[in-house]
PDB file of C-alpha atoms in Angstrom:
ATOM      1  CA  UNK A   1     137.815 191.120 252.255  1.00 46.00           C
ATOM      2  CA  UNK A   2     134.868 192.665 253.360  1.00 55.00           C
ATOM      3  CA  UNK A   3     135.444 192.867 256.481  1.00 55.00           C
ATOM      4  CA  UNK A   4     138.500 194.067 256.198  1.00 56.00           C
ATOM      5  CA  UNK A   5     137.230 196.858 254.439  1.00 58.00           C
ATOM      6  CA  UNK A   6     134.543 197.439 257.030  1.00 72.00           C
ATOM      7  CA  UNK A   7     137.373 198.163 259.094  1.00 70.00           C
ATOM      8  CA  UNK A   8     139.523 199.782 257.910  1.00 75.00           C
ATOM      9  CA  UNK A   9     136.303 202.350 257.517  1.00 81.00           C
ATOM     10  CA  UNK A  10     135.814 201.785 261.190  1.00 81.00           C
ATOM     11  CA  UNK A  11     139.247 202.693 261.683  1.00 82.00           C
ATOM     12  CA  UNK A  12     139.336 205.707 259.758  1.00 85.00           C
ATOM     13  CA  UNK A  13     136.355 206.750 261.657  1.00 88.00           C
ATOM     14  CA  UNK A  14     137.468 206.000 265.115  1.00 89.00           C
ATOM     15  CA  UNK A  15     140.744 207.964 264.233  1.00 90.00           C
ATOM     16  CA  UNK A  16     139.083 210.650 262.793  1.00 92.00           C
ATOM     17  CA  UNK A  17     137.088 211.563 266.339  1.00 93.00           C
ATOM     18  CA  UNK A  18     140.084 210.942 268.157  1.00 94.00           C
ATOM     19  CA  UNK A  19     142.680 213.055 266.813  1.00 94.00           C
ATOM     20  CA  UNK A  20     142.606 217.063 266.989  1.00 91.00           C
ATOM     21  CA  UNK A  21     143.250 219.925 269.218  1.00 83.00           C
ATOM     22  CA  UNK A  22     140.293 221.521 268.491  1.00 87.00           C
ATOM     23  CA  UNK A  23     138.690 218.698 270.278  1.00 91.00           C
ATOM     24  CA  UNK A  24     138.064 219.865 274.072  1.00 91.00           C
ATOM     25  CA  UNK A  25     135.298 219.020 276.724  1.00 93.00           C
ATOM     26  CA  UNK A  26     135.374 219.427 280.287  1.00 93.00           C
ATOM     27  CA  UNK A  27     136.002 216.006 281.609  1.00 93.00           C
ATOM     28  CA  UNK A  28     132.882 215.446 283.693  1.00 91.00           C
ATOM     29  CA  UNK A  29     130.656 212.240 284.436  1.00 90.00           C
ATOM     30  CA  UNK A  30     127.109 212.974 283.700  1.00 88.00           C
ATOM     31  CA  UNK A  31     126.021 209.513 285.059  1.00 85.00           C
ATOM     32  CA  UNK A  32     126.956 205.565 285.195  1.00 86.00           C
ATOM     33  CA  UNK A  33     125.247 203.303 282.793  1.00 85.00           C
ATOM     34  CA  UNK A  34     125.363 199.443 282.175  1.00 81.00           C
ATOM     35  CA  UNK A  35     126.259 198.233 278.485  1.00 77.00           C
ATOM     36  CA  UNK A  36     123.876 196.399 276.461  1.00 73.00           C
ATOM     37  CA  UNK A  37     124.600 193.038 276.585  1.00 68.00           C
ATOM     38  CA  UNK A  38     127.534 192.367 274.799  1.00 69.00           C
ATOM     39  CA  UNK A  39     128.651 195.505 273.917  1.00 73.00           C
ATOM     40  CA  UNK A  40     131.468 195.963 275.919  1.00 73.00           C
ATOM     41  CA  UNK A  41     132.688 192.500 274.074  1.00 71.00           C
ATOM     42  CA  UNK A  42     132.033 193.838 270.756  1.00 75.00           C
ATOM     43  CA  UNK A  43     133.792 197.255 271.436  1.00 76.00           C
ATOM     44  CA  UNK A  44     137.031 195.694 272.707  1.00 73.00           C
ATOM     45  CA  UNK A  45     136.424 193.027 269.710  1.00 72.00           C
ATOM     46  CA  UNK A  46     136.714 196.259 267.490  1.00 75.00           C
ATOM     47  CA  UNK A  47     139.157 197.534 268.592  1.00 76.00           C
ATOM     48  CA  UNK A  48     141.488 195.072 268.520  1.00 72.00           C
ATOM     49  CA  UNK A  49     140.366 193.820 265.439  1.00 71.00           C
ATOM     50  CA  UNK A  50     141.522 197.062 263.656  1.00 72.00           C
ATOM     51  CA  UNK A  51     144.463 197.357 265.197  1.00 70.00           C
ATOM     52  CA  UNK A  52     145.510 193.867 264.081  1.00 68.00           C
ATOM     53  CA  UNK A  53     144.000 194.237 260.723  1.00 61.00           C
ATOM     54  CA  UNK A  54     145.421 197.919 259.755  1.00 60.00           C
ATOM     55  CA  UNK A  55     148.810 197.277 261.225  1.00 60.00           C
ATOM     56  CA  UNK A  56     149.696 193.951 261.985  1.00 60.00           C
ATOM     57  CA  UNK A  57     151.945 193.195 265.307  1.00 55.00           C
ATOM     58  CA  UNK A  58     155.430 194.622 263.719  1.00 60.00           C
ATOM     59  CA  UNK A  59     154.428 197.565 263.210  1.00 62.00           C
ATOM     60  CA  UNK A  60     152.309 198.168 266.339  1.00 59.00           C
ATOM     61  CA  UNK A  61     155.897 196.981 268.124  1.00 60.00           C
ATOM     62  CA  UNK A  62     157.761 199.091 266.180  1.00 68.00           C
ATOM     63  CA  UNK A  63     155.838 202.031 267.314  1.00 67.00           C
ATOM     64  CA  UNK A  64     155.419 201.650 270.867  1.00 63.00           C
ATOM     65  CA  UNK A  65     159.419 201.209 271.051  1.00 70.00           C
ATOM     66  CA  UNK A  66     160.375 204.350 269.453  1.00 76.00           C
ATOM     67  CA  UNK A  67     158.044 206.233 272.173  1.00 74.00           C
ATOM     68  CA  UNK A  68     159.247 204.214 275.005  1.00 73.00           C
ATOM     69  CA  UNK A  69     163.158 205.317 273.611  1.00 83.00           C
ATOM     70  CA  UNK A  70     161.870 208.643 273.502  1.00 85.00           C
ATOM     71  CA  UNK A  71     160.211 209.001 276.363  1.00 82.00           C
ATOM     72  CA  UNK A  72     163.612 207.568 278.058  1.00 83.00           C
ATOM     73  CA  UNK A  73     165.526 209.820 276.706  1.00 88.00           C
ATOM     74  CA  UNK A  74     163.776 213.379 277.358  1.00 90.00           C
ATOM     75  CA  UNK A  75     163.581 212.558 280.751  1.00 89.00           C
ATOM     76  CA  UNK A  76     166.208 215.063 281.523  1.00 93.00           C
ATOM     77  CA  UNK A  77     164.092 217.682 279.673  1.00 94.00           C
ATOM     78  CA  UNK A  78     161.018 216.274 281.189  1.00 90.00           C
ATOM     79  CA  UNK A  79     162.612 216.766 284.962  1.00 92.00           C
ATOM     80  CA  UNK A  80     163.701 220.574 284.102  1.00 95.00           C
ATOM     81  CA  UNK A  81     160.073 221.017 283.392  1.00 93.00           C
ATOM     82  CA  UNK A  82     159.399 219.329 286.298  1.00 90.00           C
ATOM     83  CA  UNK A  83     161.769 221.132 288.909  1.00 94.00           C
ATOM     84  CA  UNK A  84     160.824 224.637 287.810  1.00 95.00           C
ATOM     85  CA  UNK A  85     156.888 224.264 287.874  1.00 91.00           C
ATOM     86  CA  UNK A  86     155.797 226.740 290.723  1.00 90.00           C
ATOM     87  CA  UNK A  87     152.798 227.348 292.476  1.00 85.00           C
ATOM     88  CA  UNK A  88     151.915 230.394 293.086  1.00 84.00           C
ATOM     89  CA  UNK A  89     151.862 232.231 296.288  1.00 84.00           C
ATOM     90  CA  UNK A  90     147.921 231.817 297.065  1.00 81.00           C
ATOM     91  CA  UNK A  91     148.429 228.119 295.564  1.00 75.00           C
ATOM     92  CA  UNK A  92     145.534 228.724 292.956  1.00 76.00           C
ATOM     93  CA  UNK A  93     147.906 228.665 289.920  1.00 80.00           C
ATOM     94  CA  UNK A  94     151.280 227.311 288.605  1.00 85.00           C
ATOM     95  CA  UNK A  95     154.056 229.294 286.779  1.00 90.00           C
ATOM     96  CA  UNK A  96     157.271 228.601 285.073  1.00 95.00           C
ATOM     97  CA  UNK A  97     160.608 229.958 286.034  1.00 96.00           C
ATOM     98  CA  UNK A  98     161.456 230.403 282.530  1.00 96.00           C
ATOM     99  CA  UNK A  99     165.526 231.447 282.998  1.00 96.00           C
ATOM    100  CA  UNK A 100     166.275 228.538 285.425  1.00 96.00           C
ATOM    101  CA  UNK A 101     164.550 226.308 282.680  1.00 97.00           C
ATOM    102  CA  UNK A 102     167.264 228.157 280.295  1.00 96.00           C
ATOM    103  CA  UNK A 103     169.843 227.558 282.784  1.00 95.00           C
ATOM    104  CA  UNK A 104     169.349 224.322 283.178  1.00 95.00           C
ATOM    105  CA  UNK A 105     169.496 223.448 279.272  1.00 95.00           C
ATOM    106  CA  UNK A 106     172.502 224.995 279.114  1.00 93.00           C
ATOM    107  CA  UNK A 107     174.343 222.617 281.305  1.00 92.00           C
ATOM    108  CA  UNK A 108     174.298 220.235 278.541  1.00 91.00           C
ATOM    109  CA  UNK A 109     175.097 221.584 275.328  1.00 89.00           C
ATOM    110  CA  UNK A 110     176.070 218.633 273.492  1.00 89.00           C
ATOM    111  CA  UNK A 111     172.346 217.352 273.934  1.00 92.00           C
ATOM    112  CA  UNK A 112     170.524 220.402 273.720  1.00 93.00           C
ATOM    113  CA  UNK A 113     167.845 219.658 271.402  1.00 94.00           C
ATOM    114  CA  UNK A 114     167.109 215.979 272.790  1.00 95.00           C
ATOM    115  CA  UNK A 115     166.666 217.850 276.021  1.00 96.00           C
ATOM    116  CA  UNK A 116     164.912 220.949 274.401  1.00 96.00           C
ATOM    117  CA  UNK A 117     162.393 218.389 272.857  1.00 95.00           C
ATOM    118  CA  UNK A 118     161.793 216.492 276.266  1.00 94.00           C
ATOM    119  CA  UNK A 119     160.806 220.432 277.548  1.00 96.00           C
ATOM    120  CA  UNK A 120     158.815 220.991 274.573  1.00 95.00           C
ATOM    121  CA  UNK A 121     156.893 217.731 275.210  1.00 89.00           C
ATOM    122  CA  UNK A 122     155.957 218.261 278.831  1.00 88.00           C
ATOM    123  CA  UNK A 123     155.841 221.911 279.470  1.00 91.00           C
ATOM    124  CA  UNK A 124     152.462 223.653 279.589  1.00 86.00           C
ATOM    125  CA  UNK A 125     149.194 222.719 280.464  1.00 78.00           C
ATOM    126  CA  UNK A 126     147.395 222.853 276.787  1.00 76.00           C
ATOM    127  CA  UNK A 127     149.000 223.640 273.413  1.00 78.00           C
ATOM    128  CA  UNK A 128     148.470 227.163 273.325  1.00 85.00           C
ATOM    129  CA  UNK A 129     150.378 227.514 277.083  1.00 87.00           C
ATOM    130  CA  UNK A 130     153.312 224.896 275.617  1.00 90.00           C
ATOM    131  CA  UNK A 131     153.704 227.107 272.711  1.00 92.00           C
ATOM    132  CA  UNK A 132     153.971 230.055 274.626  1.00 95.00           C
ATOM    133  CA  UNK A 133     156.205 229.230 277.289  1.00 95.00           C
ATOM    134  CA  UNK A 134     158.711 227.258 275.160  1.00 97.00           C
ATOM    135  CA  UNK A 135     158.643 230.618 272.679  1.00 97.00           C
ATOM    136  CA  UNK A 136     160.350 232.137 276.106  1.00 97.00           C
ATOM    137  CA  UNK A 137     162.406 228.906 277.017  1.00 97.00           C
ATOM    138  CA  UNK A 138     164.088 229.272 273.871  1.00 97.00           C
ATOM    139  CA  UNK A 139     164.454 233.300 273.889  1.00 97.00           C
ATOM    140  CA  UNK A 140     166.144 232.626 277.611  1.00 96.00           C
ATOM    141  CA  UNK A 141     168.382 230.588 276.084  1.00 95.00           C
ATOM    142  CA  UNK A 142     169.059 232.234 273.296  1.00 94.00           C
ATOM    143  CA  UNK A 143     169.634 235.589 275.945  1.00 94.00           C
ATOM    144  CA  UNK A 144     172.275 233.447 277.566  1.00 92.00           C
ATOM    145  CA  UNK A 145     174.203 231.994 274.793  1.00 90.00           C
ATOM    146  CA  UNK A 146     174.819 235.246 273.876  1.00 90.00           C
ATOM    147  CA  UNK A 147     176.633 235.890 276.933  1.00 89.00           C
ATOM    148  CA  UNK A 148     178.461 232.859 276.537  1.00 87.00           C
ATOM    149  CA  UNK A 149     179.710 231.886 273.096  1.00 85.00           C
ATOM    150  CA  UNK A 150     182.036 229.255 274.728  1.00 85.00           C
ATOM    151  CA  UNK A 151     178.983 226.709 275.007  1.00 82.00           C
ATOM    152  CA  UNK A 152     178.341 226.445 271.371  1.00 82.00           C
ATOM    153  CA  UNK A 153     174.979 226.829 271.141  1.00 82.00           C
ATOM    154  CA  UNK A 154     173.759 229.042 268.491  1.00 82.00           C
ATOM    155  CA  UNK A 155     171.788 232.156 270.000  1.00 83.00           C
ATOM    156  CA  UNK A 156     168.179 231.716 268.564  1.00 91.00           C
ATOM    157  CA  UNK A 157     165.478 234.732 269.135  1.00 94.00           C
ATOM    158  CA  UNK A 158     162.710 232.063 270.420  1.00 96.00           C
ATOM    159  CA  UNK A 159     161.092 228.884 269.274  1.00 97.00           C
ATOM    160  CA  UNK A 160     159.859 229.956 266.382  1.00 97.00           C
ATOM    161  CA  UNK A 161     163.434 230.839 264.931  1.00 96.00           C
ATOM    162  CA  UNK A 162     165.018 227.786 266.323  1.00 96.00           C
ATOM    163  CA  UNK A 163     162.195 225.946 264.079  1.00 97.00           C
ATOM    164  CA  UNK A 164     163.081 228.090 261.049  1.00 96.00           C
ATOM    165  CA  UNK A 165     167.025 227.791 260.925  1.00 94.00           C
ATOM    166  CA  UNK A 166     166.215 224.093 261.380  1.00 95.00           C
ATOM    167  CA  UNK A 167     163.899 223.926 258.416  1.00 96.00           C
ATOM    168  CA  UNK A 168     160.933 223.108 260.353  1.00 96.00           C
ATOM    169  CA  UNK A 169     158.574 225.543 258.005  1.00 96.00           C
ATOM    170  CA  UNK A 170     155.173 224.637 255.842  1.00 95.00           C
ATOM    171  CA  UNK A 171     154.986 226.355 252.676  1.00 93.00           C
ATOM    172  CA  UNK A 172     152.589 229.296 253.951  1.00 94.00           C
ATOM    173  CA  UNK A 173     155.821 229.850 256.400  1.00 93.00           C
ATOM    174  CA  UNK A 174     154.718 228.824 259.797  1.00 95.00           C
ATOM    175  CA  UNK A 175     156.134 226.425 261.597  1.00 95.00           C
ATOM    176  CA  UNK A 176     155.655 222.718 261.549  1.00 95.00           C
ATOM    177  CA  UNK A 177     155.328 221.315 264.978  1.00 93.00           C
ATOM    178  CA  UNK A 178     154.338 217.783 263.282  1.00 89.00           C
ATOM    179  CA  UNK A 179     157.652 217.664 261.171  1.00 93.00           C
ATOM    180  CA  UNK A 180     159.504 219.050 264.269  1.00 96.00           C
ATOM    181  CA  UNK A 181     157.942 216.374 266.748  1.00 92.00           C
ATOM    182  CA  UNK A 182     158.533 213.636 263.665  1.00 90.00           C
ATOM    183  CA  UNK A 183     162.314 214.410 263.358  1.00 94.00           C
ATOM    184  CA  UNK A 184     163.070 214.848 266.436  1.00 95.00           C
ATOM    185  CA  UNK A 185     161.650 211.132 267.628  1.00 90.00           C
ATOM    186  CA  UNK A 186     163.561 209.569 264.216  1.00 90.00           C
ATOM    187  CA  UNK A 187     166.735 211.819 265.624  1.00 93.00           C
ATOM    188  CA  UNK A 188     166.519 210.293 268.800  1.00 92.00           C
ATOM    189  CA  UNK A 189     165.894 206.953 267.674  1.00 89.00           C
ATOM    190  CA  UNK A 190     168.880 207.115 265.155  1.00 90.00           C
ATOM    191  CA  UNK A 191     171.014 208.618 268.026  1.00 89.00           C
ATOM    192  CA  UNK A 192     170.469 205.188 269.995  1.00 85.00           C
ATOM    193  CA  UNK A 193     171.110 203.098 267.274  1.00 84.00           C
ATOM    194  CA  UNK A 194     174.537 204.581 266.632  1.00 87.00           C
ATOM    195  CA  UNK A 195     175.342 204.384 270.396  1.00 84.00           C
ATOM    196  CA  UNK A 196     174.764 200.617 270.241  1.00 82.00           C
ATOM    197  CA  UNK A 197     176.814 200.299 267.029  1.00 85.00           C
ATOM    198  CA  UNK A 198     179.872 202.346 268.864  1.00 86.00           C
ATOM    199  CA  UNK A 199     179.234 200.188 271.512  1.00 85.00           C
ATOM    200  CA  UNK A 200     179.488 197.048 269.465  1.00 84.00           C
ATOM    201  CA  UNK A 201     182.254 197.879 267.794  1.00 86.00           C
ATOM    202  CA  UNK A 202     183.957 199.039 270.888  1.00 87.00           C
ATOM    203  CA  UNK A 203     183.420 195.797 272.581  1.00 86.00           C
ATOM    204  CA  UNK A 204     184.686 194.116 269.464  1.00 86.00           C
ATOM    205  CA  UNK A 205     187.853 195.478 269.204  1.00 86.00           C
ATOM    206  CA  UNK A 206     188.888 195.461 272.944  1.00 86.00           C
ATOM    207  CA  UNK A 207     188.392 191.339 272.716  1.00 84.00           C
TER     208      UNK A 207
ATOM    209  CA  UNK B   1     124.687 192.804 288.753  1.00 56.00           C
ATOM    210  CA  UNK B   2     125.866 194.729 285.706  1.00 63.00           C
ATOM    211  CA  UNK B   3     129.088 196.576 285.609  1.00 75.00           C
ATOM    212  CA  UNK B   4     127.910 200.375 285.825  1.00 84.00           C
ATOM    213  CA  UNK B   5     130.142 202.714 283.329  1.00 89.00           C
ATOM    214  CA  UNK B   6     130.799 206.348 283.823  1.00 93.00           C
ATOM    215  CA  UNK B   7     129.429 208.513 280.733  1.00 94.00           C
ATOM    216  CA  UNK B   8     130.661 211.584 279.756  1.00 95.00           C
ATOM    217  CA  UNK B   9     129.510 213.910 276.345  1.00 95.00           C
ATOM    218  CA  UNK B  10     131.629 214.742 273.968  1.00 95.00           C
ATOM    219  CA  UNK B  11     131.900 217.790 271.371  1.00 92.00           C
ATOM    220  CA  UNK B  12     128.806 215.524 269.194  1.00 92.00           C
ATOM    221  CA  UNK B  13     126.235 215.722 272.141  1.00 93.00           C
ATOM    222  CA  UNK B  14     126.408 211.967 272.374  1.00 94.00           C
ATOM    223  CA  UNK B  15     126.786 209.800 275.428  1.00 94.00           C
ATOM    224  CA  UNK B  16     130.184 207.841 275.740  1.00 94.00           C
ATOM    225  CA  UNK B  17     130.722 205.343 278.633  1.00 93.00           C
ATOM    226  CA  UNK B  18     134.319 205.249 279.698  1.00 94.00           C
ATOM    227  CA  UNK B  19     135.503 201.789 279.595  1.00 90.00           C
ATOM    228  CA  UNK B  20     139.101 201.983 280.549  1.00 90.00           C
ATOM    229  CA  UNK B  21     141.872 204.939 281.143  1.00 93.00           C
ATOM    230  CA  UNK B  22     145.353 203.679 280.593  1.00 92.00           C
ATOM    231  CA  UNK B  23     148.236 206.277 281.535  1.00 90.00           C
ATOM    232  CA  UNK B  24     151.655 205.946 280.054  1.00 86.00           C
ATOM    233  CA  UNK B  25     154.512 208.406 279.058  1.00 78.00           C
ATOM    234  CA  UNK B  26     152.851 211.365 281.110  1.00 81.00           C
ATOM    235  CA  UNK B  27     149.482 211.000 279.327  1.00 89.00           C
ATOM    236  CA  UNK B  28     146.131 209.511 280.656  1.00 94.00           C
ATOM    237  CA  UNK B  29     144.449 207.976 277.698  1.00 95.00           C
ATOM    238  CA  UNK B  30     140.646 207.821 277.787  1.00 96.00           C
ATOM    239  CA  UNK B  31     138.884 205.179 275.999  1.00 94.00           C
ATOM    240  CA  UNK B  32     135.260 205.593 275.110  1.00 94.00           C
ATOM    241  CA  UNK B  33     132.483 203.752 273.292  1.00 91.00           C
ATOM    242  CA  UNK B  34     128.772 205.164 272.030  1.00 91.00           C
ATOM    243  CA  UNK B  35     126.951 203.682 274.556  1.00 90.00           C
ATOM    244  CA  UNK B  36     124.358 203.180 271.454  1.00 88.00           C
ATOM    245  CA  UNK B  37     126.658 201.782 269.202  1.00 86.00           C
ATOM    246  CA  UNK B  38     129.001 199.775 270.656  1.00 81.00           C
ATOM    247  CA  UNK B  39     131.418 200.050 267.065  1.00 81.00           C
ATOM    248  CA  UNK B  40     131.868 203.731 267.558  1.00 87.00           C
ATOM    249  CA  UNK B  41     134.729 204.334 269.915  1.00 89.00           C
ATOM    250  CA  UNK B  42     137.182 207.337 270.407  1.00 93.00           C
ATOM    251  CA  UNK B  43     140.467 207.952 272.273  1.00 95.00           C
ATOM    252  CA  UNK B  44     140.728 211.331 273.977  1.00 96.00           C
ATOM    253  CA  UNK B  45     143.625 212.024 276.463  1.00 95.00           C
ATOM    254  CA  UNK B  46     142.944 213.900 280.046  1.00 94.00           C
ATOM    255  CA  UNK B  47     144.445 217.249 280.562  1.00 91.00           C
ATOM    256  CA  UNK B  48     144.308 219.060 283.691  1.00 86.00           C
ATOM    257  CA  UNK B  49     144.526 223.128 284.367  1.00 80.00           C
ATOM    258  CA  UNK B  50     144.601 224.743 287.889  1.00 74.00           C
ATOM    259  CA  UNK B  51     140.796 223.857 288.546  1.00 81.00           C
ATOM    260  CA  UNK B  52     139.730 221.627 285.995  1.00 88.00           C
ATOM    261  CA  UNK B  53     139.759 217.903 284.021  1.00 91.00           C
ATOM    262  CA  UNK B  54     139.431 218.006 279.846  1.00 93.00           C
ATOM    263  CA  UNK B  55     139.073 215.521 277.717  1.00 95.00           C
ATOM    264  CA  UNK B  56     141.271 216.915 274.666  1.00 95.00           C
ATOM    265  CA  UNK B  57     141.548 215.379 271.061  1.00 95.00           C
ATOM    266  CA  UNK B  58     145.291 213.695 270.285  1.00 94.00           C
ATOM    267  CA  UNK B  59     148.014 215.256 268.748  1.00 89.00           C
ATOM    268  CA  UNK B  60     148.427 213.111 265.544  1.00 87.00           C
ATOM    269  CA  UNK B  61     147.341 209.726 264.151  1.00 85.00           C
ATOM    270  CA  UNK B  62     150.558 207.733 265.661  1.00 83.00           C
ATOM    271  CA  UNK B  63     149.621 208.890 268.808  1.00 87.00           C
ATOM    272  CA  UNK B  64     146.075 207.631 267.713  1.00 88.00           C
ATOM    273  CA  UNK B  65     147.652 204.249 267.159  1.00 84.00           C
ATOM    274  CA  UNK B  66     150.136 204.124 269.784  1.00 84.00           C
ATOM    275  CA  UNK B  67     146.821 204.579 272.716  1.00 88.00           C
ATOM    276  CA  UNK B  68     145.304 202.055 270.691  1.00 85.00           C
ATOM    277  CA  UNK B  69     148.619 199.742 271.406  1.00 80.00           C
ATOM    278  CA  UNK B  70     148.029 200.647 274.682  1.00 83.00           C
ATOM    279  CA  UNK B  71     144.527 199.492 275.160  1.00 83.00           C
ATOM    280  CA  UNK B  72     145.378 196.235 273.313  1.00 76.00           C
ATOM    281  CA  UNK B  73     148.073 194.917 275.090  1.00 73.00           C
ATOM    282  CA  UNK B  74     146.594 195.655 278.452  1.00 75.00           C
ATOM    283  CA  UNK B  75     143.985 193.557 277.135  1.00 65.00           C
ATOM    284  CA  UNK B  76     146.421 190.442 277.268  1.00 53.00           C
ATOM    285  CA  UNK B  77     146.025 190.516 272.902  1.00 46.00           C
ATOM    286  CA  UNK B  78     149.732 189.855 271.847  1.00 41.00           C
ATOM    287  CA  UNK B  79     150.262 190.873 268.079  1.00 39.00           C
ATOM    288  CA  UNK B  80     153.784 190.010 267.432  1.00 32.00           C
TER     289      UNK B  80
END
């Protein structure tokens, strides 16, 4: 039991210096060192130790499958990103093209915000630059829908708004990327689930 | 001959030797351990701008666990 409590506190700890934006430092190697002698044992001991001990294996499963089913299925999103990131004419810098992004959204309706969350996930190069250009994704978008009511897609201002008609809001009334990023992976998770079920009970009554 | 480890320093001022990067779903996960105290370990991720390499904190405590997955696995340590 005491050990277990040991790490749990080890855990706690280890979490607690991993997780955070504020967190940032240039990714430079000062030097190379050797380990003590049997350090690098005990660290990967550790480690695995606490992830055993806080989680057990079903839930460490559990997890890694939902973000391998998400990460399959915002790979459209993920590709728009991809396809419209620029460099720019002297090659120092990248850019966005912002209305093809829009476009390209657009071609789907039906599975707009799976695809607007695989955008959201890959575009930008730190939070502040993902939270700015998917503000203007979203205001394209929104720009175009206008123009064309036939797609269905409601015609939001920006991100920000989408957020807010979907509920996404913390009490002090800014918006909650956690409960955002949360739903959205459960959403997409549920959404595969049901396509199995239709599929199963397809299958079923064709026999 | 010992295995040399690249160190970097973090946001503490404290020397980290990086003993493994793993990259899945897009991210490179960094994993790092005090080189004084072996039981003090982080997770940082790598993101890159036009010129340079960060080492950036992660986004939430699932992704926390989920690198952690990561490392374990590749470490041949099945937990189902």
């Amino acid at each position: 039991m005491n050990n277990e409590i040991n790490y749990h506190q080890k855990y706690r700890k280890a979490r607690s210096k991993s997780v955070g934006h504020a967190k940032k430092v240039k990714y430079v190697k000062v030097k190379t060192t050797a380990l003590k002698r049997g350090a690098l044992a005990i660290a990967l001991a550790t480690m695995i130790a606490i992830s055993g001990i806080i989680y057990g294996g079903g839930k460490l499963i559990d997890t890694i499958q939902t973000t391998r089913i998400v990460y399959e299925a915002t790979e459209y999103g993920r590709n728009i990103v991809l396809q419209n990131k620029k460099r720019t004419a002297n090659k120092q810098f990248f850019y966005y093209e912002i209305d093809d992004i829009a476009t390209e959204l657009l071609k789907d309706p039906e599975n707009f915000d799976r695809n607007l969350y695989g955008v959201y996930s890959s575009i930008g190069y730190n939070e502040t630059s993902q939270k700015e250009q998917i503000e203007e994704v979203v205001k394209s978008v929104g720009n175009i829908a206008k123009l064309h009511p036939e797609l269905g897609i409601d015609s939001y201002e920006n991100f920000s708004d989408y957020c807010r008609q979907k509920g996404f809001v913390k009490e002090d009334g800014s918006i909650d990327y956690e409960a955002y990023e949360k739903a959205m992976k459960e959403l997409i998770v549920d959404e595969m689930n049901l396509q199995k079920l239709q599929e199963k009970v397809s299958e079923f009554k064709t026999r | 001959m010992k295995k040399e480890y690249d160190v970097v320093v973090l946001e503490d001022g404290l020397e980290y030797a990086v003993i493994d990067e793993i990259t899945k779903n897009g991210n490179t996960y960094v994993y790092l351990v005090n080189v004084q105290d072996e039981e003090d370990f982080c997770i940082r991720k790598v993101v890159e701008n036009d010129t340079e390499k960060f080492l950036v904190g992660l986004s939430s405590n699932e992704e926390f666990d989920e690198a952690l997955l990561y490392f374990v696995n590749k470490n041949n340590y099945n937990l189902a």
